């Protein structure tokens, strides 16, 4: 599957994997693929940027994965027993860091697996690769660029990635048109026509 | 708050269960305050080295604990 990927497309997959690890997801989902694409370099990143979709905005819209840490309510009673008034502490942190900051902040369990297993490719992401391959074949391209991958993402209307794009205010039909145009133009130029090493 | 008075006596006294519960709550509170303060310090451009100095721990320790959460 990956042998047809050009350098940018491979880079996007590598970045998607890193994003899953960073945000604690056990899988590389379509939303992480989207981040990998948006973080560029590549055709997909350029199109997304031109459409006004920023990497920071996308990241903010994607919830962190698994093991969210403990968020139990603090034991106000027990703290009071040793002379700590949780209300006073909360008022101080509310004033400094915003309302509810003390309840929102997560603490991590100390016990962690030494080697967290590498994130798996989600089924939806594999489907994106297949759709990207089909898109490439449809255009008669012998390689898969980041643009083809973005097309694959867009062709899965129910995916988390598409929902994220919508939440970021992207106009999906126009985005699809832009990517298609760029993918075709890029191939005509002969740019990135050769698969990566 | 008769309940709290009772608890206060228990925690400072002989009941291990109540005393340990207070320690746990205090630790959790400290962890949360540390998160908030470290996040804030990073937002102010502080280096891990500087944060570690004030927390009285090694740079490696503070980095290992917070870097992933803060994505840096």
PDB file of C-alpha atoms in Angstrom:
ATOM      1  CA  UNK A   1       0.000   0.000   0.000  1.00  0.00           C
ATOM      2  CA  UNK A   2       2.623   2.577   1.073  1.00  0.00           C
ATOM      3  CA  UNK A   3       4.986   1.945  -1.834  1.00  0.00           C
ATOM      4  CA  UNK A   4       2.967   4.266  -4.052  1.00  0.00           C
ATOM      5  CA  UNK A   5       3.030   7.080  -1.477  1.00  0.00           C
ATOM      6  CA  UNK A   6       5.198  10.037  -2.374  1.00  0.00           C
ATOM      7  CA  UNK A   7       7.406  11.724   0.211  1.00  0.00           C
ATOM      8  CA  UNK A   8       4.761  14.162   1.467  1.00  0.00           C
ATOM      9  CA  UNK A   9       2.162  11.409   1.829  1.00  0.00           C
ATOM     10  CA  UNK A  10       4.590   9.262   3.799  1.00  0.00           C
ATOM     11  CA  UNK A  11       5.480  12.244   5.936  1.00  0.00           C
ATOM     12  CA  UNK A  12       1.787  12.795   6.676  1.00  0.00           C
ATOM     13  CA  UNK A  13       1.408   9.211   7.892  1.00  0.00           C
ATOM     14  CA  UNK A  14       4.495   9.539  10.080  1.00  0.00           C
ATOM     15  CA  UNK A  15       3.152  12.792  11.553  1.00  0.00           C
ATOM     16  CA  UNK A  16      -0.275  11.202  12.075  1.00  0.00           C
ATOM     17  CA  UNK A  17       1.337   8.413  14.057  1.00  0.00           C
ATOM     18  CA  UNK A  18       3.269  10.921  16.147  1.00  0.00           C
ATOM     19  CA  UNK A  19       0.058  12.872  16.762  1.00  0.00           C
ATOM     20  CA  UNK A  20      -1.693   9.742  18.047  1.00  0.00           C
ATOM     21  CA  UNK A  21       1.176   9.050  20.417  1.00  0.00           C
ATOM     22  CA  UNK A  22       1.283  12.655  21.592  1.00  0.00           C
ATOM     23  CA  UNK A  23      -2.424  12.861  22.299  1.00  0.00           C
ATOM     24  CA  UNK A  24      -2.718   9.401  23.824  1.00  0.00           C
ATOM     25  CA  UNK A  25      -4.752   7.665  21.133  1.00  0.00           C
ATOM     26  CA  UNK A  26      -4.326   3.921  20.693  1.00  0.00           C
ATOM     27  CA  UNK A  27      -5.217   4.213  17.027  1.00  0.00           C
ATOM     28  CA  UNK A  28      -4.270   6.429  14.124  1.00  0.00           C
ATOM     29  CA  UNK A  29      -7.703   7.699  13.221  1.00  0.00           C
ATOM     30  CA  UNK A  30      -8.779   9.805  10.290  1.00  0.00           C
ATOM     31  CA  UNK A  31      -8.579  12.903  12.492  1.00  0.00           C
ATOM     32  CA  UNK A  32      -4.913  12.189  13.203  1.00  0.00           C
ATOM     33  CA  UNK A  33      -4.360  11.639   9.483  1.00  0.00           C
ATOM     34  CA  UNK A  34      -5.919  15.040   8.948  1.00  0.00           C
ATOM     35  CA  UNK A  35      -3.463  16.561  11.422  1.00  0.00           C
ATOM     36  CA  UNK A  36      -0.602  14.782   9.667  1.00  0.00           C
ATOM     37  CA  UNK A  37      -1.756  16.305   6.388  1.00  0.00           C
ATOM     38  CA  UNK A  38      -2.405  19.783   7.774  1.00  0.00           C
ATOM     39  CA  UNK A  39       0.985  19.872   9.501  1.00  0.00           C
ATOM     40  CA  UNK A  40       2.526  19.704   6.024  1.00  0.00           C
ATOM     41  CA  UNK A  41       4.672  20.083   3.948  1.00  0.00           C
ATOM     42  CA  UNK A  42       2.646  19.063   0.937  1.00  0.00           C
ATOM     43  CA  UNK A  43      -0.215  19.824  -1.338  1.00  0.00           C
ATOM     44  CA  UNK A  44      -2.874  18.968   1.251  1.00  0.00           C
ATOM     45  CA  UNK A  45      -1.374  21.392   3.783  1.00  0.00           C
ATOM     46  CA  UNK A  46      -1.335  24.165   1.186  1.00  0.00           C
ATOM     47  CA  UNK A  47      -4.967  23.606   0.228  1.00  0.00           C
ATOM     48  CA  UNK A  48      -6.083  23.467   3.867  1.00  0.00           C
ATOM     49  CA  UNK A  49      -4.184  26.635   4.667  1.00  0.00           C
ATOM     50  CA  UNK A  50      -5.690  28.396   1.653  1.00  0.00           C
ATOM     51  CA  UNK A  51      -9.139  27.294   2.851  1.00  0.00           C
ATOM     52  CA  UNK A  52      -8.470  29.007   6.167  1.00  0.00           C
ATOM     53  CA  UNK A  53      -8.175  25.803   8.193  1.00  0.00           C
ATOM     54  CA  UNK A  54      -5.369  26.146  10.707  1.00  0.00           C
ATOM     55  CA  UNK A  55      -3.487  23.309  12.355  1.00  0.00           C
ATOM     56  CA  UNK A  56      -3.992  24.819  15.806  1.00  0.00           C
ATOM     57  CA  UNK A  57      -7.735  25.010  15.291  1.00  0.00           C
ATOM     58  CA  UNK A  58      -7.955  21.385  14.139  1.00  0.00           C
ATOM     59  CA  UNK A  59      -5.900  20.233  17.106  1.00  0.00           C
ATOM     60  CA  UNK A  60      -8.142  22.140  19.483  1.00  0.00           C
ATOM     61  CA  UNK A  61     -11.209  20.404  18.039  1.00  0.00           C
ATOM     62  CA  UNK A  62      -9.892  16.858  18.429  1.00  0.00           C
ATOM     63  CA  UNK A  63     -10.366  15.369  21.876  1.00  0.00           C
ATOM     64  CA  UNK A  64      -7.412  13.674  23.515  1.00  0.00           C
ATOM     65  CA  UNK A  65      -7.547   9.900  23.623  1.00  0.00           C
ATOM     66  CA  UNK A  66      -7.673   7.174  26.250  1.00  0.00           C
ATOM     67  CA  UNK A  67      -6.199   7.169  29.745  1.00  0.00           C
ATOM     68  CA  UNK A  68      -7.398  10.656  30.582  1.00  0.00           C
ATOM     69  CA  UNK A  69      -6.054  10.496  34.108  1.00  0.00           C
ATOM     70  CA  UNK A  70      -7.983  10.835  37.287  1.00  0.00           C
ATOM     71  CA  UNK A  71     -10.571  13.522  37.482  1.00  0.00           C
ATOM     72  CA  UNK A  72     -12.218  12.549  40.686  1.00  0.00           C
ATOM     73  CA  UNK A  73     -13.711  15.374  42.654  1.00  0.00           C
ATOM     74  CA  UNK A  74     -11.292  16.595  45.260  1.00  0.00           C
ATOM     75  CA  UNK A  75     -11.999  15.372  48.735  1.00  0.00           C
ATOM     76  CA  UNK A  76     -12.953  18.685  50.338  1.00  0.00           C
ATOM     77  CA  UNK A  77     -13.899  17.049  53.585  1.00  0.00           C
ATOM     78  CA  UNK A  78     -10.572  15.327  54.021  1.00  0.00           C
ATOM     79  CA  UNK A  79      -8.720  18.512  53.147  1.00  0.00           C
ATOM     80  CA  UNK A  80     -10.771  20.446  55.679  1.00  0.00           C
ATOM     81  CA  UNK A  81      -9.721  17.948  58.310  1.00  0.00           C
ATOM     82  CA  UNK A  82      -6.133  19.123  57.988  1.00  0.00           C
ATOM     83  CA  UNK A  83      -7.079  22.773  57.795  1.00  0.00           C
ATOM     84  CA  UNK A  84      -7.206  23.295  54.041  1.00  0.00           C
ATOM     85  CA  UNK A  85     -10.298  25.051  52.783  1.00  0.00           C
ATOM     86  CA  UNK A  86     -10.789  23.847  49.226  1.00  0.00           C
ATOM     87  CA  UNK A  87     -13.106  26.774  48.484  1.00  0.00           C
ATOM     88  CA  UNK A  88     -10.307  29.218  49.249  1.00  0.00           C
ATOM     89  CA  UNK A  89      -7.899  27.304  47.036  1.00  0.00           C
ATOM     90  CA  UNK A  90     -10.488  27.174  44.232  1.00  0.00           C
ATOM     91  CA  UNK A  91     -11.109  30.901  44.483  1.00  0.00           C
ATOM     92  CA  UNK A  92      -7.381  31.557  44.117  1.00  0.00           C
ATOM     93  CA  UNK A  93      -6.963  29.290  41.100  1.00  0.00           C
ATOM     94  CA  UNK A  94     -10.185  30.606  39.523  1.00  0.00           C
ATOM     95  CA  UNK A  95      -8.811  34.123  39.799  1.00  0.00           C
ATOM     96  CA  UNK A  96      -5.433  33.197  38.373  1.00  0.00           C
ATOM     97  CA  UNK A  97      -6.297  30.603  35.738  1.00  0.00           C
ATOM     98  CA  UNK A  98      -9.995  30.968  35.001  1.00  0.00           C
ATOM     99  CA  UNK A  99     -13.167  29.481  36.492  1.00  0.00           C
ATOM    100  CA  UNK A 100     -13.038  25.761  37.138  1.00  0.00           C
ATOM    101  CA  UNK A 101      -9.337  25.467  36.370  1.00  0.00           C
ATOM    102  CA  UNK A 102      -8.691  23.361  39.441  1.00  0.00           C
ATOM    103  CA  UNK A 103     -11.411  20.858  38.578  1.00  0.00           C
ATOM    104  CA  UNK A 104     -10.444  20.694  34.929  1.00  0.00           C
ATOM    105  CA  UNK A 105      -6.760  19.997  35.267  1.00  0.00           C
ATOM    106  CA  UNK A 106      -5.942  16.324  34.982  1.00  0.00           C
ATOM    107  CA  UNK A 107      -3.371  14.418  36.902  1.00  0.00           C
ATOM    108  CA  UNK A 108      -1.736  11.389  35.511  1.00  0.00           C
ATOM    109  CA  UNK A 109      -1.434   8.094  37.241  1.00  0.00           C
ATOM    110  CA  UNK A 110       2.159   7.510  38.108  1.00  0.00           C
ATOM    111  CA  UNK A 111       2.044   3.900  37.079  1.00  0.00           C
ATOM    112  CA  UNK A 112       2.512   3.801  33.359  1.00  0.00           C
ATOM    113  CA  UNK A 113       3.449   1.066  31.039  1.00  0.00           C
ATOM    114  CA  UNK A 114       7.089   1.301  30.244  1.00  0.00           C
ATOM    115  CA  UNK A 115       6.582   1.005  26.536  1.00  0.00           C
ATOM    116  CA  UNK A 116       3.194   2.150  25.372  1.00  0.00           C
ATOM    117  CA  UNK A 117       2.302   0.040  22.361  1.00  0.00           C
ATOM    118  CA  UNK A 118       2.565   1.719  19.024  1.00  0.00           C
ATOM    119  CA  UNK A 119      -0.770   3.054  17.773  1.00  0.00           C
ATOM    120  CA  UNK A 120      -2.572   0.875  15.249  1.00  0.00           C
ATOM    121  CA  UNK A 121      -3.971   2.157  12.006  1.00  0.00           C
ATOM    122  CA  UNK A 122      -7.727   2.551  12.465  1.00  0.00           C
ATOM    123  CA  UNK A 123      -9.976   0.771   9.987  1.00  0.00           C
ATOM    124  CA  UNK A 124     -11.360   4.122   8.848  1.00  0.00           C
ATOM    125  CA  UNK A 125      -7.820   5.290   8.075  1.00  0.00           C
ATOM    126  CA  UNK A 126      -7.106   2.169   6.045  1.00  0.00           C
ATOM    127  CA  UNK A 127     -10.280   2.944   4.130  1.00  0.00           C
ATOM    128  CA  UNK A 128      -8.914   6.455   3.488  1.00  0.00           C
ATOM    129  CA  UNK A 129      -5.799   4.905   1.923  1.00  0.00           C
ATOM    130  CA  UNK A 130      -7.940   2.748  -0.320  1.00  0.00           C
ATOM    131  CA  UNK A 131     -10.048   5.740  -1.332  1.00  0.00           C
ATOM    132  CA  UNK A 132      -6.868   7.746  -1.993  1.00  0.00           C
ATOM    133  CA  UNK A 133      -5.547   4.935  -4.172  1.00  0.00           C
ATOM    134  CA  UNK A 134      -8.817   4.817  -6.100  1.00  0.00           C
ATOM    135  CA  UNK A 135      -8.702   8.576  -6.550  1.00  0.00           C
ATOM    136  CA  UNK A 136      -5.154   8.339  -7.901  1.00  0.00           C
ATOM    137  CA  UNK A 137      -6.089   5.554 -10.313  1.00  0.00           C
ATOM    138  CA  UNK A 138      -9.124   7.518 -11.445  1.00  0.00           C
ATOM    139  CA  UNK A 139      -6.870  10.416 -12.452  1.00  0.00           C
ATOM    140  CA  UNK A 140      -4.366   8.023 -13.996  1.00  0.00           C
ATOM    141  CA  UNK A 141      -1.693   8.907 -11.422  1.00  0.00           C
ATOM    142  CA  UNK A 142       0.863   6.292 -10.496  1.00  0.00           C
ATOM    143  CA  UNK A 143       1.550   7.765  -7.065  1.00  0.00           C
ATOM    144  CA  UNK A 144      -0.371   8.846  -3.977  1.00  0.00           C
ATOM    145  CA  UNK A 145       0.336  12.371  -2.802  1.00  0.00           C
ATOM    146  CA  UNK A 146      -0.876  14.179   0.303  1.00  0.00           C
ATOM    147  CA  UNK A 147      -3.571  15.627  -1.958  1.00  0.00           C
ATOM    148  CA  UNK A 148      -4.883  12.174  -2.817  1.00  0.00           C
ATOM    149  CA  UNK A 149      -4.920  11.354   0.889  1.00  0.00           C
ATOM    150  CA  UNK A 150      -6.938  14.472   1.636  1.00  0.00           C
ATOM    151  CA  UNK A 151      -9.357  13.462  -1.103  1.00  0.00           C
ATOM    152  CA  UNK A 152      -9.624  10.060   0.555  1.00  0.00           C
ATOM    153  CA  UNK A 153     -10.416  11.776   3.857  1.00  0.00           C
ATOM    154  CA  UNK A 154     -13.083  13.928   2.212  1.00  0.00           C
ATOM    155  CA  UNK A 155     -14.686  10.931   0.514  1.00  0.00           C
ATOM    156  CA  UNK A 156     -15.622   9.458   3.875  1.00  0.00           C
ATOM    157  CA  UNK A 157     -18.468  11.733   4.845  1.00  0.00           C
ATOM    158  CA  UNK A 158     -19.130  10.210   8.265  1.00  0.00           C
ATOM    159  CA  UNK A 159     -15.543  10.197   9.507  1.00  0.00           C
ATOM    160  CA  UNK A 160     -14.323  12.103  12.580  1.00  0.00           C
ATOM    161  CA  UNK A 161     -11.892  13.945  10.302  1.00  0.00           C
ATOM    162  CA  UNK A 162     -14.702  15.350   8.179  1.00  0.00           C
ATOM    163  CA  UNK A 163     -16.661  16.285  11.296  1.00  0.00           C
ATOM    164  CA  UNK A 164     -13.568  18.119  12.541  1.00  0.00           C
ATOM    165  CA  UNK A 165     -13.199  19.973   9.264  1.00  0.00           C
ATOM    166  CA  UNK A 166     -16.852  20.977   9.402  1.00  0.00           C
ATOM    167  CA  UNK A 167     -16.452  22.164  12.980  1.00  0.00           C
ATOM    168  CA  UNK A 168     -13.463  24.219  11.847  1.00  0.00           C
ATOM    169  CA  UNK A 169     -15.792  25.939   9.396  1.00  0.00           C
ATOM    170  CA  UNK A 170     -14.402  24.408   6.215  1.00  0.00           C
ATOM    171  CA  UNK A 171     -16.576  24.397   3.116  1.00  0.00           C
ATOM    172  CA  UNK A 172     -16.308  20.730   2.142  1.00  0.00           C
ATOM    173  CA  UNK A 173     -17.474  20.848  -1.499  1.00  0.00           C
ATOM    174  CA  UNK A 174     -15.175  23.753  -2.274  1.00  0.00           C
ATOM    175  CA  UNK A 175     -12.333  22.063  -0.408  1.00  0.00           C
ATOM    176  CA  UNK A 176     -12.834  18.931  -2.496  1.00  0.00           C
ATOM    177  CA  UNK A 177     -12.823  21.000  -5.672  1.00  0.00           C
ATOM    178  CA  UNK A 178      -9.618  22.761  -4.635  1.00  0.00           C
ATOM    179  CA  UNK A 179      -7.769  19.550  -3.789  1.00  0.00           C
ATOM    180  CA  UNK A 180      -8.878  17.898  -7.009  1.00  0.00           C
ATOM    181  CA  UNK A 181      -7.668  20.875  -9.038  1.00  0.00           C
ATOM    182  CA  UNK A 182      -4.323  20.931  -7.233  1.00  0.00           C
ATOM    183  CA  UNK A 183      -3.808  17.186  -7.518  1.00  0.00           C
ATOM    184  CA  UNK A 184      -4.428  17.297 -11.269  1.00  0.00           C
ATOM    185  CA  UNK A 185      -2.304  20.406 -11.752  1.00  0.00           C
ATOM    186  CA  UNK A 186       0.539  18.943  -9.730  1.00  0.00           C
ATOM    187  CA  UNK A 187       0.553  15.729 -11.756  1.00  0.00           C
ATOM    188  CA  UNK A 188       0.470  17.675 -15.029  1.00  0.00           C
ATOM    189  CA  UNK A 189       3.502  19.635 -13.895  1.00  0.00           C
ATOM    190  CA  UNK A 190       5.164  16.306 -13.320  1.00  0.00           C
ATOM    191  CA  UNK A 191       5.736  17.332  -9.716  1.00  0.00           C
ATOM    192  CA  UNK A 192       5.871  14.519  -7.196  1.00  0.00           C
ATOM    193  CA  UNK A 193       5.140  12.061  -9.980  1.00  0.00           C
ATOM    194  CA  UNK A 194       7.800   9.762  -8.689  1.00  0.00           C
ATOM    195  CA  UNK A 195       7.065   7.672  -5.668  1.00  0.00           C
ATOM    196  CA  UNK A 196       9.242   8.366  -2.650  1.00  0.00           C
ATOM    197  CA  UNK A 197      12.353   6.331  -1.965  1.00  0.00           C
TER     198      UNK A 197
ATOM    199  CA  UNK B   1     -20.302  21.161  60.245  1.00  0.00           C
ATOM    200  CA  UNK B   2     -20.170  18.565  62.968  1.00  0.00           C
ATOM    201  CA  UNK B   3     -19.053  16.017  60.442  1.00  0.00           C
ATOM    202  CA  UNK B   4     -15.931  17.982  59.580  1.00  0.00           C
ATOM    203  CA  UNK B   5     -15.047  18.606  63.178  1.00  0.00           C
ATOM    204  CA  UNK B   6     -15.320  14.922  63.749  1.00  0.00           C
ATOM    205  CA  UNK B   7     -13.130  14.254  60.755  1.00  0.00           C
ATOM    206  CA  UNK B   8     -10.576  16.805  61.903  1.00  0.00           C
ATOM    207  CA  UNK B   9     -10.243  15.060  65.194  1.00  0.00           C
ATOM    208  CA  UNK B  10      -9.964  11.736  63.475  1.00  0.00           C
ATOM    209  CA  UNK B  11      -7.335  12.879  60.987  1.00  0.00           C
ATOM    210  CA  UNK B  12      -5.132  14.459  63.566  1.00  0.00           C
ATOM    211  CA  UNK B  13      -5.714  11.622  65.900  1.00  0.00           C
ATOM    212  CA  UNK B  14      -5.530   7.902  65.765  1.00  0.00           C
ATOM    213  CA  UNK B  15      -7.750   6.822  62.882  1.00  0.00           C
ATOM    214  CA  UNK B  16      -5.432   5.776  60.052  1.00  0.00           C
ATOM    215  CA  UNK B  17      -8.238   5.628  57.496  1.00  0.00           C
ATOM    216  CA  UNK B  18      -9.148   9.263  57.900  1.00  0.00           C
ATOM    217  CA  UNK B  19      -5.559  10.419  58.148  1.00  0.00           C
ATOM    218  CA  UNK B  20      -4.561   8.577  54.998  1.00  0.00           C
ATOM    219  CA  UNK B  21      -7.593   9.912  53.178  1.00  0.00           C
ATOM    220  CA  UNK B  22      -6.459  13.440  53.998  1.00  0.00           C
ATOM    221  CA  UNK B  23      -2.957  12.705  52.724  1.00  0.00           C
ATOM    222  CA  UNK B  24      -4.361  11.368  49.477  1.00  0.00           C
ATOM    223  CA  UNK B  25      -6.583  14.402  48.980  1.00  0.00           C
ATOM    224  CA  UNK B  26      -3.678  16.713  49.704  1.00  0.00           C
ATOM    225  CA  UNK B  27      -1.477  14.903  47.196  1.00  0.00           C
ATOM    226  CA  UNK B  28      -4.154  15.143  44.523  1.00  0.00           C
ATOM    227  CA  UNK B  29      -4.590  18.832  45.249  1.00  0.00           C
ATOM    228  CA  UNK B  30      -0.829  19.398  45.035  1.00  0.00           C
ATOM    229  CA  UNK B  31      -0.695  17.570  41.691  1.00  0.00           C
ATOM    230  CA  UNK B  32      -3.414  19.755  40.258  1.00  0.00           C
ATOM    231  CA  UNK B  33      -1.810  22.940  41.483  1.00  0.00           C
ATOM    232  CA  UNK B  34       1.479  21.787  39.994  1.00  0.00           C
ATOM    233  CA  UNK B  35      -0.201  21.186  36.630  1.00  0.00           C
ATOM    234  CA  UNK B  36      -1.724  24.645  36.625  1.00  0.00           C
ATOM    235  CA  UNK B  37       1.493  26.353  37.669  1.00  0.00           C
ATOM    236  CA  UNK B  38       3.725  24.461  35.243  1.00  0.00           C
ATOM    237  CA  UNK B  39       1.309  25.147  32.385  1.00  0.00           C
ATOM    238  CA  UNK B  40       1.305  28.814  33.316  1.00  0.00           C
ATOM    239  CA  UNK B  41       5.087  28.974  33.610  1.00  0.00           C
ATOM    240  CA  UNK B  42       5.513  27.381  30.168  1.00  0.00           C
ATOM    241  CA  UNK B  43       2.985  29.831  28.737  1.00  0.00           C
ATOM    242  CA  UNK B  44       5.189  32.587  30.154  1.00  0.00           C
ATOM    243  CA  UNK B  45       8.141  31.149  28.290  1.00  0.00           C
ATOM    244  CA  UNK B  46       9.910  29.582  31.260  1.00  0.00           C
ATOM    245  CA  UNK B  47      12.405  26.834  30.507  1.00  0.00           C
ATOM    246  CA  UNK B  48      12.104  23.381  32.072  1.00  0.00           C
ATOM    247  CA  UNK B  49      15.320  24.181  33.898  1.00  0.00           C
ATOM    248  CA  UNK B  50      13.788  27.227  35.591  1.00  0.00           C
ATOM    249  CA  UNK B  51      10.576  25.403  36.495  1.00  0.00           C
ATOM    250  CA  UNK B  52      12.558  22.487  37.891  1.00  0.00           C
ATOM    251  CA  UNK B  53      14.627  24.847  40.031  1.00  0.00           C
ATOM    252  CA  UNK B  54      11.568  26.320  41.715  1.00  0.00           C
ATOM    253  CA  UNK B  55       9.914  22.944  42.175  1.00  0.00           C
ATOM    254  CA  UNK B  56      13.114  21.576  43.647  1.00  0.00           C
ATOM    255  CA  UNK B  57      13.296  18.657  41.263  1.00  0.00           C
ATOM    256  CA  UNK B  58      15.499  17.754  38.325  1.00  0.00           C
ATOM    257  CA  UNK B  59      14.886  19.176  34.879  1.00  0.00           C
ATOM    258  CA  UNK B  60      14.435  15.637  33.596  1.00  0.00           C
ATOM    259  CA  UNK B  61      11.788  14.874  36.211  1.00  0.00           C
ATOM    260  CA  UNK B  62       9.652  17.896  35.447  1.00  0.00           C
ATOM    261  CA  UNK B  63      10.029  17.378  31.705  1.00  0.00           C
ATOM    262  CA  UNK B  64       9.092  13.714  31.919  1.00  0.00           C
ATOM    263  CA  UNK B  65       6.043  14.532  33.977  1.00  0.00           C
ATOM    264  CA  UNK B  66       4.651  17.464  32.026  1.00  0.00           C
ATOM    265  CA  UNK B  67       6.133  17.647  28.525  1.00  0.00           C
ATOM    266  CA  UNK B  68       3.687  15.217  26.946  1.00  0.00           C
ATOM    267  CA  UNK B  69       0.646  16.825  28.490  1.00  0.00           C
ATOM    268  CA  UNK B  70       1.775  20.232  27.225  1.00  0.00           C
ATOM    269  CA  UNK B  71       2.783  18.909  23.824  1.00  0.00           C
ATOM    270  CA  UNK B  72       6.325  20.218  23.946  1.00  0.00           C
TER     271      UNK B  72
END
